[in-house]
Every structure is written in C-alpha cells, then in structure tokens.
C-alpha cells in the first residue's frame, strides 16, 4: 500500500490530468438513483477529486479520503472541501453514510483484506445505504510500475459478497475504460446494506 501511495505521490500531477475530466455520468446514474436527496456520500479513495466535485455540484453532501498526500492536495484544490488523508483500512465511521463511492480504489486493497475492508464499508453505511465499487476485470494480483492491483471477476465478486451478511447485490456489470486510448474492462458492483 505504501509503495502504491508513493507512486501516486510521485505521479500526482499526471494522474490528475489524466483523470479529472473523464466523463463519468453513466457510472454515477446507477449509484445516485438509490440515494435520497442531499445524501451524505463518502468518496473512498477520491484520487483527483473528480467524483467528489461532481456529487457536490449535484447537491449532495460529500466527504472524501485518499491515502496519497499529494492527491489529497489536488483534490482539495479542485473541490474546495476538506479531503482527509486516510487509508480505507482505517475507515472507522459507524452508520454514517447514505452512499460510499469506491471507484477504482479498492483495486489497491490486498486480496486477503478485501472482506475486512468491505466489512468496514458496511459498518460505515447507514441501513439501506449503497456502495459502488469498481475493479479492473480479471482474476489476478498484479504489480505495475510500483502499483499493486487486485483484479476481480464474477466468481470472485460472488465469493466476496457472500462473506458479508448484510450485502444485497443490486447490479453488477462490465464497462470499458472511460479514458480515450484505453480498452481495459472494469467490473462494476453496486450493493446495498440490508438488515442482517
């Protein structure tokens, strides 16, 4: 994780420029339709702050965290909100959020800790709260240029959600990367916190 955050600290400007203007409306829509007006959303691993800003402009209350100190600075500048430097391993809220948005962030979670982190997410969600997460589509653990990736396929997603009592799968679908010149496939997962 430290190595991955070092990568983002060193490449913060390039990462910001590559991501902050990517059009994401088609991914926001399935998530936001389950949220009440003025819902409180946590952008978990907010990167450039792109999605935080989009949700804020739509009238939602938004909190945001990222583990990279340099990206936290960029996200603060872009969104004008107090982004916290924090790891998803340290998420400690309880029954607080209507929605948690984990877009391309949990793919940096160690595979053997995914269940633990998902448990923290579900603890932080209010009852009937919704979580969106996305992973690169596949079944391997990889390291690329100092960043660790945990890929996910349908079976792995099924096995993961099965371990969380309160998880109800709302939607699962595959998309192609929204950035021009990129053809990677992404696994998108939308889950609701229900009564155990």
Coordinates of C-alpha atoms in Angstrom, one line a residue:
X1 CA 0.0 0.0 0.0
X2 CA 2.8 2.4 0.9
X3 CA 4.5 1.6 -2.4
X4 CA 1.3 2.3 -4.3
X5 CA 0.7 5.6 -2.4
X6 CA 4.4 6.5 -3.2
X7 CA 3.6 6.0 -6.9
X8 CA 0.6 8.4 -6.6
X9 CA 2.6 11.0 -4.7
X10 CA 5.3 10.9 -7.4
X11 CA 2.8 11.0 -10.3
X12 CA 0.1 13.1 -8.8
X13 CA 0.1 15.8 -11.5
X14 CA 0.0 13.3 -14.4
X15 CA -2.7 11.2 -12.7
X16 CA -4.8 14.3 -12.0
X17 CA -4.5 15.5 -15.6
X18 CA -5.5 12.0 -16.9
X19 CA -8.5 11.6 -14.7
X20 CA -10.1 14.8 -13.5
X21 CA -12.1 15.5 -16.7
X22 CA -13.1 11.9 -17.6
X23 CA -16.9 11.8 -18.2
X24 CA -18.5 9.5 -15.6
X25 CA -22.2 10.3 -15.8
X26 CA -23.1 6.7 -17.0
X27 CA -21.5 5.3 -13.8
X28 CA -22.9 8.0 -11.4
X29 CA -26.5 7.3 -12.6
X30 CA -27.0 3.7 -11.3
X31 CA -25.4 4.7 -7.9
X32 CA -27.3 8.0 -7.4
X33 CA -30.7 6.6 -8.2
X34 CA -30.6 4.7 -4.9
X35 CA -29.7 7.8 -2.8
X36 CA -32.0 10.3 -1.1
X37 CA -31.8 14.0 -2.0
X38 CA -28.9 15.7 -0.2
X39 CA -27.5 12.3 0.7
X40 CA -24.1 12.1 2.5
X41 CA -21.6 10.3 0.3
X42 CA -18.1 9.2 1.1
X43 CA -15.7 9.2 -1.9
X44 CA -13.4 6.4 -0.7
X45 CA -10.1 6.9 -2.5
X46 CA -11.1 10.1 -4.2
X47 CA -7.9 10.5 -6.4
X48 CA -8.1 13.7 -8.3
X49 CA -11.4 14.7 -6.6
X50 CA -13.3 14.5 -9.9
X51 CA -16.3 12.4 -8.5
X52 CA -16.4 14.4 -5.2
X53 CA -16.8 17.6 -7.2
X54 CA -19.5 16.0 -9.4
X55 CA -21.5 14.9 -6.4
X56 CA -21.1 18.2 -4.7
X57 CA -22.3 20.1 -7.8
X58 CA -25.4 17.8 -7.9
X59 CA -26.3 19.0 -4.4
X60 CA -25.1 16.0 -2.3
X61 CA -23.1 16.3 0.9
X62 CA -19.7 14.8 0.2
X63 CA -16.7 13.7 2.3
X64 CA -13.6 12.4 0.7
X65 CA -10.5 10.5 1.6
X66 CA -7.3 9.3 -0.2
X67 CA -4.1 7.7 1.0
X68 CA -1.8 9.8 -1.2
X69 CA -0.9 13.1 0.4
X70 CA -0.2 14.7 -3.0
X71 CA -3.6 13.6 -4.4
X72 CA -5.3 14.9 -1.3
X73 CA -3.8 18.3 -2.0
X74 CA -5.0 18.2 -5.6
X75 CA -8.5 17.0 -4.6
X76 CA -8.8 19.8 -2.0
X77 CA -7.8 22.4 -4.7
X78 CA -10.3 21.0 -7.2
X79 CA -13.3 20.5 -4.8
X80 CA -12.8 23.2 -2.1
X81 CA -13.6 20.6 0.6
X82 CA -11.5 19.3 3.4
X83 CA -10.3 16.0 1.9
X84 CA -8.7 13.7 4.5
X85 CA -5.5 11.7 4.1
X86 CA -6.6 8.3 5.2
X87 CA -6.4 4.6 4.1
X88 CA -9.6 2.6 3.5
X89 CA -8.0 0.1 6.0
X90 CA -8.6 2.8 8.7
X91 CA -12.3 3.6 7.9
X92 CA -13.9 3.8 11.4
X93 CA -17.3 5.5 10.9
X94 CA -20.5 3.9 12.1
X95 CA -23.9 4.2 10.4
X96 CA -22.9 7.5 8.8
X97 CA -23.2 7.4 5.0
X98 CA -26.1 7.1 2.6
X99 CA -23.6 6.1 -0.1
X100 CA -20.0 5.1 -0.4
X101 CA -18.3 5.5 -3.8
X102 CA -15.2 3.4 -4.2
X103 CA -14.3 4.0 -7.8
X104 CA -11.1 2.3 -8.8
X105 CA -9.8 2.5 -5.3
X106 CA -10.4 -1.0 -3.7
X107 CA -8.4 -2.4 -6.6
X108 CA -5.4 -1.4 -4.5
X109 CA -6.6 -3.4 -1.5
X110 CA -4.7 -6.6 -0.7
X111 CA -7.0 -9.5 -1.8
X112 CA -6.8 -11.2 1.6
X113 CA -8.1 -8.0 3.3
X114 CA -11.0 -7.2 0.9
X115 CA -13.5 -8.9 3.2
X116 CA -12.2 -6.8 6.1
X117 CA -12.4 -3.6 4.2
X118 CA -15.9 -4.4 2.9
X119 CA -16.9 -5.0 6.5
X120 CA -15.7 -1.5 7.4
X121 CA -17.6 -0.1 4.5
X122 CA -20.8 -1.8 5.6
X123 CA -20.3 -0.6 9.1
X124 CA -19.9 3.0 7.9
X125 CA -23.1 2.8 5.7
X126 CA -26.5 3.5 7.1
X127 CA -29.1 0.8 6.8
X128 CA -30.2 0.7 3.1
X129 CA -27.1 2.7 2.2
X130 CA -25.5 1.8 -1.1
X131 CA -21.9 1.2 -2.1
X132 CA -20.4 1.4 -5.6
X133 CA -17.0 -0.2 -6.3
X134 CA -15.0 -0.9 -9.4
X135 CA -12.1 -3.2 -10.1
X136 CA -10.1 -4.0 -13.3
X137 CA -11.8 -7.1 -14.7
X138 CA -9.7 -10.2 -14.3
X139 CA -8.7 -12.7 -11.6
X140 CA -5.1 -11.9 -10.8
X141 CA -3.0 -9.9 -8.4
X142 CA -0.5 -7.8 -10.3
X143 CA 2.1 -5.1 -9.8
X144 CA 2.6 -2.5 -12.5
X145 CA 5.2 0.3 -12.2
X146 CA 5.1 0.1 -8.4
X147 CA 1.3 -0.1 -8.0
X148 CA -0.4 -3.3 -6.7
X149 CA -3.7 -4.3 -8.3
X150 CA -6.3 -6.8 -7.2
X151 CA -8.4 -7.7 -10.2
X152 CA -11.9 -9.2 -9.8
X153 CA -14.2 -11.4 -11.9
X154 CA -17.8 -12.6 -11.4
X155 CA -16.9 -15.6 -9.3
X156 CA -14.5 -13.7 -7.0
X157 CA -17.1 -10.9 -6.6
X158 CA -19.8 -13.5 -5.7
X159 CA -17.4 -15.2 -3.2
X160 CA -16.5 -11.8 -1.6
X161 CA -20.1 -10.6 -1.2
X162 CA -21.2 -14.0 0.2
X163 CA -19.0 -13.2 3.2
X164 CA -20.9 -10.0 4.1
X165 CA -24.2 -10.9 5.8
X166 CA -25.9 -7.5 5.1
X167 CA -24.8 -7.3 1.4
X168 CA -27.5 -7.3 -1.2
X169 CA -26.2 -7.2 -4.8
X170 CA -28.2 -4.6 -6.8
X171 CA -26.3 -4.6 -10.0
X172 CA -23.0 -5.9 -11.5
X173 CA -21.8 -5.0 -14.9
X174 CA -18.7 -4.7 -17.1
X175 CA -17.7 -1.5 -18.8
X176 CA -14.7 -0.4 -20.9
X177 CA -12.4 2.3 -19.5
X178 CA -13.8 5.8 -19.9
X179 CA -10.4 7.3 -20.8
X180 CA -9.6 7.7 -24.5
X181 CA -7.0 5.3 -25.8
X182 CA -7.8 2.8 -23.0
X183 CA -9.5 -0.5 -23.7
X184 CA -9.3 -2.2 -20.3
X185 CA -12.5 -3.7 -18.9
X186 CA -13.9 -2.9 -15.5
X187 CA -16.1 -4.8 -13.1
X188 CA -18.7 -2.5 -11.5
X189 CA -20.6 -3.6 -8.4
X190 CA -23.5 -1.9 -6.7
X191 CA -24.5 -3.3 -3.3
X192 CA -27.0 -2.3 -0.6
X193 CA -26.7 -2.7 3.2
X194 CA -29.8 -4.6 4.3
X195 CA -31.0 -5.9 7.7
X196 CA -28.9 -9.0 8.6

